[in-house]
Amino acid sequence: MPVKNRIADMLPDLAAIRQDFHAHPELRFDVHRTAARVADLLRSFGCDEVATGIGRTGVVGVIHGQRTGSGRVIGLRADMDALPIFEQTGVDYASTVPGKMHACGHDGHTAMLLGAARYLAETRNFDGTAIVIFQPAEEGGGGGREMVEAGLMDRWGIQEVYGMHNMPGIPVGHFAIRAGAIMAAADQFEITVTGKGGHAAKPHDCIDTTLVAAHIIVALQTIASRGVDPLKQVVVSVCTVATDSTAHNVIPQVVRLKGTVRTMDVAVQDYVERRVAEIASGTAVALGASAVVSYMRGYPVTVNAADNTAHAAQVAQAVSGQVNPDTPPLMGAEDFSFMLMARPGAYIFVGNGDTADVHNPAYNFDDAVIPFGASWYAGMAESRMPG
Ligand SMILES: [Zn+2]
Ligand SMILES: [Zn+2]
């Protein structure tokens, strides 16, 4: 099963669709034009059901196989949103919307999954049901979470789910994947330290919030150095220190700290969340102040299930013959993680060749990737639901 011939034949159509999305980028949940076009195309391909407005602007297509007696249901997911970037590619189908750009290749992801949907609806060479999932708001906003919370998995009985992202720096059509954590969790915290402000020449009449905050900053570094297994990855960074004093002789009443936490493991993430609160409030109390901690979880760790990852790598191997099955994890975050928390599955990278990196104004998705990615999506449905 190399690149599917039928999908290769579709390349001119799929590239035109991709370039149309590229010229009309939309942000976060406001992907109305893109979602409407996706839904129209899915209907024109003969999908058995097309649902819109799932998780605000998500689109779902249902494709039954020639047989469905296996009861198997496989979800395939792509993201549709662009980024707030001024495009500098110079291509003739560049963004028509100043300040918005498909700089992460989600135009390509959408085109590849549309190609797989068209192929699967034409051939139906599987025993079960393929669900194609087009989500909004991957670049902040948590569109994946909204679709899961809207009942995506239960409504269509999805049993496994698969996602893909293009990757500059990997040759076109080569794949990379790993079992276990492949993308990090990204959390934020904010600590508000309250003491007693006053004249800096009378520290004994004050509770010095700057000194308390300094102790908290230092003590937070014991989370990584003393609390977490040295063989596990964790980042705890305090990035903002703000006081309500701008004078050289006023002890501030309040100091606010803001920072970020990156982890690759839910147990470590739980531990860090608990310790940030304990260290901040305990240190403040020990020094006569008080601290209020808010900890906001962002996208969770993206975790590939071992069995599903092995199948994903096998299909990728069959498509291109080039798969790295043990690629290093990345400290970026990805909201396909919410779908992988709801169902087992896997997330794979497909090479975009020697292009600018994603989120760069010179980045562009390479249409030559489309047959590889679309064949992988389609191959996952066929191989997980053999007819
Ligand atoms: Zn991105
Ligand atoms: Zn992306």
Short mmCIF file of C-alpha atoms and ligand atoms in Angstrom, two decimals:
data_model
loop_
_atom_site.label_atom_id
_atom_site.label_comp_id
_atom_site.label_asym_id
_atom_site.label_seq_id
_atom_site.Cartn_x
_atom_site.Cartn_y
_atom_site.Cartn_z
CA MET A 1 0.00 0.00 0.00
CA PRO A 2 2.12 2.94 -1.20
CA VAL A 3 0.42 6.30 -1.81
CA LYS A 4 -3.03 5.36 -3.05
CA ASN A 5 -3.32 5.83 -6.82
CA ARG A 6 -6.84 7.18 -6.55
CA ILE A 7 -5.68 9.79 -4.03
CA ALA A 8 -2.69 10.72 -6.19
CA ASP A 9 -5.18 11.36 -9.01
CA MET A 10 -7.05 13.78 -6.75
CA LEU A 11 -3.96 15.92 -6.08
CA PRO A 12 -4.82 18.81 -8.44
CA ASP A 13 -8.30 19.10 -6.86
CA LEU A 14 -6.98 18.80 -3.31
CA ALA A 15 -4.17 21.31 -3.92
CA ALA A 16 -6.72 23.79 -5.30
CA ILE A 17 -8.87 23.29 -2.21
CA ARG A 18 -5.83 23.73 0.05
CA GLN A 19 -4.80 26.94 -1.73
CA ASP A 20 -8.35 28.30 -1.46
CA PHE A 21 -8.24 27.72 2.31
CA HIS A 22 -4.79 29.32 2.35
CA ALA A 23 -6.10 32.45 0.65
CA HIS A 24 -8.99 32.72 3.15
CA PRO A 25 -7.56 32.09 6.63
CA GLU A 26 -9.84 32.26 9.67
CA LEU A 27 -8.96 32.33 13.37
CA ARG A 28 -9.97 30.23 16.36
CA PHE A 29 -13.69 29.41 16.38
CA ASP A 30 -14.47 31.91 13.59
CA VAL A 31 -13.82 29.38 10.82
CA HIS A 32 -17.28 29.82 9.28
CA ARG A 33 -16.24 29.94 5.62
CA THR A 34 -13.83 27.03 5.97
CA ALA A 35 -16.31 24.88 7.89
CA ALA A 36 -19.08 25.58 5.37
CA ARG A 37 -16.80 24.61 2.46
CA VAL A 38 -15.71 21.44 4.28
CA ALA A 39 -19.34 20.47 4.92
CA ASP A 40 -20.31 21.15 1.27
CA LEU A 41 -17.43 19.03 0.01
CA LEU A 42 -18.22 16.17 2.39
CA ARG A 43 -21.82 16.18 1.12
CA SER A 44 -20.61 16.23 -2.50
CA PHE A 45 -18.38 13.20 -1.75
CA GLY A 46 -21.46 11.26 -0.63
CA CYS A 47 -20.82 11.05 3.11
CA ASP A 48 -23.71 9.28 4.85
CA GLU A 49 -24.10 12.11 7.37
CA VAL A 50 -22.57 15.57 7.72
CA ALA A 51 -22.99 17.42 11.01
CA THR A 52 -22.00 21.05 11.54
CA GLY A 53 -21.75 23.26 14.62
CA ILE A 54 -20.12 20.54 16.76
CA GLY A 55 -18.06 22.41 19.38
CA ARG A 56 -19.29 25.73 17.91
CA THR A 57 -17.85 25.45 14.35
CA GLY A 58 -16.56 21.88 14.09
CA VAL A 59 -17.68 19.60 11.25
CA VAL A 60 -18.15 15.83 11.35
CA GLY A 61 -18.62 13.48 8.37
CA VAL A 62 -19.80 9.88 8.66
CA ILE A 63 -18.77 7.24 6.08
CA HIS A 64 -20.07 3.68 6.41
CA GLY A 65 -18.01 0.86 4.94
CA GLN A 66 -19.35 -1.74 2.49
CA ARG A 67 -20.10 -3.65 5.68
CA THR A 68 -20.54 -2.35 9.22
CA GLY A 69 -21.02 -5.67 11.00
CA SER A 70 -17.73 -5.36 12.86
CA GLY A 71 -19.22 -2.50 14.87
CA ARG A 72 -15.86 -0.73 14.56
CA VAL A 73 -15.81 3.11 14.48
CA ILE A 74 -12.56 4.99 13.77
CA GLY A 75 -12.17 8.79 14.10
CA LEU A 76 -9.77 10.77 11.88
CA ARG A 77 -9.13 14.40 12.85
CA ALA A 78 -7.78 17.55 11.18
CA ASP A 79 -7.68 21.18 12.37
CA MET A 80 -8.97 24.13 10.29
CA ASP A 81 -7.79 27.38 11.96
CA ALA A 82 -5.07 29.86 10.99
CA LEU A 83 -2.84 32.27 12.96
CA PRO A 84 -2.72 36.06 13.55
CA ILE A 85 0.41 36.57 11.40
CA PHE A 86 1.12 38.83 8.39
CA GLU A 87 2.01 36.48 5.53
CA GLN A 88 5.35 36.90 3.73
CA THR A 89 5.43 33.90 1.39
CA GLY A 90 4.87 35.78 -1.86
CA VAL A 91 2.79 32.91 -3.30
CA ASP A 92 0.03 33.87 -5.73
CA TYR A 93 -2.62 32.37 -3.45
CA ALA A 94 -1.33 34.20 -0.35
CA SER A 95 -3.70 35.33 2.39
CA THR A 96 -6.32 37.84 1.28
CA VAL A 97 -6.88 38.85 4.91
CA PRO A 98 -4.17 41.13 6.34
CA GLY A 99 -2.87 39.85 9.67
CA LYS A 100 -4.24 36.33 9.25
CA MET A 101 -2.29 33.45 7.78
CA HIS A 102 -2.25 29.65 7.51
CA ALA A 103 1.22 29.51 9.06
CA CYS A 104 0.82 26.13 10.75
CA GLY A 105 -0.37 24.13 7.73
CA HIS A 106 -3.89 23.46 8.98
CA ASP A 107 -5.04 24.28 5.42
CA GLY A 108 -3.02 21.24 4.36
CA HIS A 109 -4.34 19.06 7.18
CA THR A 110 -7.92 19.90 6.17
CA ALA A 111 -7.21 19.19 2.49
CA MET A 112 -5.57 15.84 3.33
CA LEU A 113 -8.50 14.68 5.46
CA LEU A 114 -10.93 15.81 2.74
CA GLY A 115 -8.94 13.68 0.28
CA ALA A 116 -9.20 10.68 2.59
CA ALA A 117 -12.95 11.28 3.04
CA ARG A 118 -13.52 11.42 -0.71
CA TYR A 119 -11.51 8.22 -1.23
CA LEU A 120 -13.23 6.37 1.61
CA ALA A 121 -16.69 7.46 0.41
CA GLU A 122 -15.88 6.25 -3.13
CA THR A 123 -14.31 2.91 -2.19
CA ARG A 124 -15.83 1.97 1.19
CA ASN A 125 -13.40 -0.93 1.34
CA PHE A 126 -13.73 -1.48 5.09
CA ASP A 127 -16.01 -3.11 7.66
CA GLY A 128 -17.13 -0.40 10.07
CA THR A 129 -17.63 3.36 10.11
CA ALA A 130 -15.09 6.12 9.49
CA ILE A 131 -15.74 9.46 11.20
CA VAL A 132 -13.88 12.45 9.76
CA ILE A 133 -13.50 15.27 12.30
CA PHE A 134 -12.66 18.88 11.34
CA GLN A 135 -12.02 20.99 14.41
CA PRO A 136 -11.74 24.75 14.97
CA ALA A 137 -9.49 26.62 17.42
CA GLU A 138 -6.39 24.46 17.75
CA GLU A 139 -4.18 27.57 18.03
CA GLY A 140 -5.59 28.55 21.43
CA GLY A 141 -9.23 28.22 22.35
CA GLY A 142 -9.37 24.46 22.77
CA GLY A 143 -11.61 23.50 19.85
CA GLY A 144 -10.69 19.86 20.40
CA ARG A 145 -11.95 20.05 23.99
CA GLU A 146 -15.16 21.79 22.89
CA MET A 147 -15.89 19.04 20.36
CA VAL A 148 -15.31 16.32 22.97
CA GLU A 149 -17.51 18.20 25.48
CA ALA A 150 -20.18 18.52 22.77
CA GLY A 151 -20.43 14.72 22.78
CA LEU A 152 -18.32 13.93 19.70
CA MET A 153 -17.09 10.53 20.92
CA ASP A 154 -20.37 9.21 22.33
CA ARG A 155 -22.70 10.58 19.64
CA TRP A 156 -20.93 8.62 16.89
CA GLY A 157 -19.54 5.80 19.05
CA ILE A 158 -15.93 6.58 18.17
CA GLN A 159 -13.58 3.90 19.54
CA GLU A 160 -10.17 5.16 18.40
CA VAL A 161 -8.99 8.52 17.08
CA TYR A 162 -6.03 9.54 14.91
CA GLY A 163 -4.49 12.94 14.16
CA MET A 164 -1.59 14.30 12.10
CA HIS A 165 0.59 17.41 11.90
CA ASN A 166 3.04 18.44 9.21
CA MET A 167 6.65 19.00 10.29
CA PRO A 168 9.19 21.23 8.55
CA GLY A 169 12.69 19.74 8.62
CA ILE A 170 11.50 16.20 7.92
CA PRO A 171 11.61 15.19 4.20
CA VAL A 172 8.27 15.37 2.36
CA GLY A 173 6.22 12.25 2.97
CA HIS A 174 8.45 10.82 5.70
CA PHE A 175 6.65 10.15 8.98
CA ALA A 176 7.70 10.44 12.65
CA ILE A 177 5.89 9.18 15.73
CA ARG A 178 6.51 7.86 19.22
CA ALA A 179 4.50 5.88 21.75
CA GLY A 180 3.72 7.71 25.00
CA ALA A 181 3.98 11.49 25.44
CA ILE A 182 4.72 13.23 22.12
CA MET A 183 3.71 16.82 23.00
CA ALA A 184 3.85 18.62 26.37
CA ALA A 185 1.19 20.05 28.65
CA ALA A 186 1.39 23.84 28.96
CA ASP A 187 -0.05 25.41 32.13
CA GLN A 188 0.01 28.93 33.61
CA PHE A 189 0.07 30.10 37.20
CA GLU A 190 -0.41 33.42 38.94
CA ILE A 191 0.55 34.10 42.57
CA THR A 192 -0.68 37.20 44.39
CA VAL A 193 1.35 37.92 47.55
CA THR A 194 -0.23 40.33 50.02
CA GLY A 195 1.65 41.80 52.99
CA LYS A 196 1.66 45.22 54.56
CA GLY A 197 2.98 48.11 52.56
CA GLY A 198 4.67 51.08 54.10
CA HIS A 199 7.77 53.22 54.46
CA ALA A 200 10.87 51.37 53.33
CA ALA A 201 12.82 52.92 56.22
CA LYS A 202 10.47 51.19 58.69
CA PRO A 203 10.56 47.54 57.54
CA HIS A 204 9.63 46.38 61.04
CA ASP A 205 6.25 48.10 60.61
CA CYS A 206 5.67 46.40 57.24
CA ILE A 207 5.35 42.89 55.88
CA ASP A 208 7.74 43.03 52.94
CA THR A 209 6.01 41.43 49.96
CA THR A 210 9.05 41.74 47.69
CA LEU A 211 11.13 39.64 50.09
CA VAL A 212 8.31 37.09 50.39
CA ALA A 213 7.99 36.91 46.59
CA ALA A 214 11.75 36.41 46.24
CA HIS A 215 11.64 33.47 48.66
CA ILE A 216 8.72 31.99 46.72
CA ILE A 217 10.59 32.28 43.39
CA VAL A 218 13.61 30.49 44.81
CA ALA A 219 11.54 27.83 46.58
CA LEU A 220 9.57 27.07 43.37
CA GLN A 221 12.85 25.91 41.81
CA THR A 222 12.94 23.04 44.31
CA ILE A 223 10.02 21.48 42.40
CA ALA A 224 12.23 20.60 39.44
CA SER A 225 15.50 20.12 41.36
CA ARG A 226 14.29 18.19 44.43
CA GLY A 227 10.72 17.06 43.87
CA VAL A 228 10.52 15.51 40.39
CA ASP A 229 12.40 12.41 39.24
CA PRO A 230 15.50 13.75 37.43
CA LEU A 231 14.75 11.44 34.48
CA LYS A 232 11.39 13.19 33.87
CA GLN A 233 10.92 16.47 32.02
CA VAL A 234 9.57 19.52 33.86
CA VAL A 235 9.90 23.29 33.44
CA VAL A 236 8.78 25.79 36.10
CA SER A 237 9.50 29.40 35.06
CA VAL A 238 8.51 32.61 36.84
CA CYS A 239 8.33 35.16 34.03
CA THR A 240 6.61 38.23 35.49
CA VAL A 241 7.22 40.02 38.80
CA ALA A 242 4.98 43.06 39.30
CA THR A 243 4.55 45.21 42.43
CA ASP A 244 2.16 48.04 43.18
CA SER A 245 5.08 50.31 44.05
CA THR A 246 7.09 52.36 41.55
CA ALA A 247 9.09 54.14 44.25
CA HIS A 248 12.51 53.35 45.70
CA ASN A 249 11.28 53.96 49.24
CA VAL A 250 7.88 52.22 49.39
CA ILE A 251 7.43 48.61 50.39
CA PRO A 252 4.61 47.38 48.16
CA GLN A 253 1.38 46.04 49.55
CA VAL A 254 0.99 43.45 46.77
CA VAL A 255 3.36 41.52 44.48
CA ARG A 256 2.09 39.45 41.55
CA LEU A 257 4.07 36.60 39.98
CA LYS A 258 3.18 34.92 36.70
CA GLY A 259 4.78 31.87 35.18
CA THR A 260 4.49 28.75 33.06
CA VAL A 261 4.77 25.01 33.71
CA ARG A 262 5.62 22.41 31.04
CA THR A 263 5.31 18.71 31.75
CA MET A 264 5.18 15.46 29.76
CA ASP A 265 3.44 13.31 32.33
CA VAL A 266 0.09 13.73 34.09
CA ALA A 267 1.44 12.56 37.45
CA VAL A 268 4.21 15.16 37.27
CA GLN A 269 1.69 17.81 36.20
CA ASP A 270 -0.56 16.99 39.17
CA TYR A 271 2.44 17.15 41.50
CA VAL A 272 3.63 20.52 40.17
CA GLU A 273 0.15 22.04 40.45
CA ARG A 274 -0.09 20.94 44.08
CA ARG A 275 3.45 22.06 44.96
CA VAL A 276 3.14 25.53 43.39
CA ALA A 277 0.17 26.19 45.67
CA GLU A 278 1.78 24.66 48.79
CA ILE A 279 5.11 26.43 48.34
CA ALA A 280 3.57 29.82 47.60
CA SER A 281 1.06 29.82 50.42
CA GLY A 282 3.37 28.08 52.92
CA THR A 283 6.29 30.41 52.26
CA ALA A 284 4.04 33.46 52.48
CA VAL A 285 2.56 32.33 55.80
CA ALA A 286 6.01 31.55 57.21
CA LEU A 287 7.04 35.13 56.51
CA GLY A 288 3.85 36.73 57.83
CA ALA A 289 2.18 37.39 54.47
CA SER A 290 -0.48 35.56 52.50
CA ALA A 291 -0.57 34.24 48.94
CA VAL A 292 -3.44 33.42 46.62
CA VAL A 293 -2.54 31.00 43.84
CA SER A 294 -4.44 30.40 40.64
CA TYR A 295 -3.22 27.57 38.42
CA MET A 296 -4.73 27.32 34.94
CA ARG A 297 -4.32 24.12 33.00
CA GLY A 298 -3.82 24.65 29.28
CA TYR A 299 -3.64 21.87 26.72
CA PRO A 300 -2.84 18.53 28.40
CA VAL A 301 -0.05 16.12 27.47
CA THR A 302 -0.59 14.51 24.07
CA VAL A 303 -0.20 10.80 24.80
CA ASN A 304 -0.02 8.16 22.06
CA ALA A 305 -1.31 4.72 23.08
CA ALA A 306 1.32 2.03 22.40
CA ASP A 307 -0.84 -0.36 20.36
CA ASN A 308 -2.43 2.39 18.24
CA THR A 309 0.99 3.97 17.68
CA ALA A 310 2.36 0.68 16.34
CA HIS A 311 -0.55 0.46 13.88
CA ALA A 312 -0.10 4.11 12.85
CA ALA A 313 3.60 3.50 12.19
CA GLN A 314 2.81 0.36 10.14
CA VAL A 315 0.38 2.28 7.92
CA ALA A 316 2.90 5.12 7.52
CA GLN A 317 5.59 2.58 6.62
CA ALA A 318 3.31 1.12 3.97
CA VAL A 319 2.52 4.58 2.55
CA SER A 320 6.05 6.00 2.28
CA GLY A 321 8.53 3.42 3.54
CA GLN A 322 10.04 6.12 5.74
CA VAL A 323 9.02 6.20 9.41
CA ASN A 324 10.94 7.22 12.52
CA PRO A 325 9.09 5.26 15.24
CA ASP A 326 10.93 6.93 18.14
CA THR A 327 10.99 10.65 17.39
CA PRO A 328 11.84 12.89 20.38
CA PRO A 329 8.86 14.55 22.11
CA LEU A 330 8.30 18.29 21.66
CA MET A 331 7.68 20.79 24.50
CA GLY A 332 4.94 22.54 22.48
CA ALA A 333 1.31 21.70 23.22
CA GLU A 334 -1.52 20.40 20.99
CA ASP A 335 -5.22 20.22 21.72
CA PHE A 336 -5.71 16.87 19.94
CA SER A 337 -4.65 15.79 23.45
CA PHE A 338 -8.27 16.25 24.58
CA MET A 339 -9.44 13.70 22.01
CA LEU A 340 -6.66 11.29 23.03
CA MET A 341 -7.77 11.64 26.66
CA ALA A 342 -11.28 10.61 25.60
CA ARG A 343 -10.26 7.69 23.36
CA PRO A 344 -7.04 5.76 22.61
CA GLY A 345 -5.27 6.64 19.40
CA ALA A 346 -2.17 8.27 18.00
CA TYR A 347 -0.81 11.55 16.65
CA ILE A 348 1.80 11.43 13.88
CA PHE A 349 4.08 13.93 12.13
CA VAL A 350 4.42 14.01 8.34
CA GLY A 351 7.44 15.76 6.81
CA ASN A 352 6.89 19.12 5.09
CA GLY A 353 10.44 19.23 3.69
CA ASP A 354 12.96 22.05 3.95
CA THR A 355 10.53 24.92 4.58
CA ALA A 356 10.40 27.76 7.09
CA ASP A 357 9.20 26.55 10.49
CA VAL A 358 5.54 26.61 11.46
CA HIS A 359 4.32 29.98 12.87
CA ASN A 360 6.89 31.80 10.71
CA PRO A 361 5.54 34.36 8.16
CA ALA A 362 7.49 32.60 5.37
CA TYR A 363 6.08 29.14 6.14
CA ASN A 364 3.92 27.34 3.60
CA PHE A 365 2.43 23.86 3.50
CA ASP A 366 3.85 21.81 0.61
CA ASP A 367 1.09 20.36 -1.57
CA ALA A 368 3.37 17.42 -2.40
CA VAL A 369 2.64 16.18 1.14
CA ILE A 370 -1.08 15.78 0.42
CA PRO A 371 -1.01 12.27 -1.18
CA PHE A 372 1.07 10.91 1.72
CA GLY A 373 -1.08 12.38 4.48
CA ALA A 374 -4.39 11.57 2.79
CA SER A 375 -3.22 7.98 2.11
CA TRP A 376 -2.23 7.62 5.78
CA TYR A 377 -5.63 8.82 7.02
CA ALA A 378 -7.45 6.51 4.60
CA GLY A 379 -5.08 3.65 5.38
CA MET A 380 -5.79 3.98 9.10
CA ALA A 381 -9.52 3.49 8.47
CA GLU A 382 -8.93 0.52 6.15
CA SER A 383 -6.33 -1.19 8.33
CA ARG A 384 -8.22 -0.72 11.62
CA MET A 385 -11.50 -1.92 10.04
CA PRO A 386 -10.40 -4.55 7.50
CA GLY A 387 -13.21 -5.50 5.17
ZN ZN B 1 0.51 25.97 15.28
ZN ZN B 2 -0.63 23.38 14.03
#
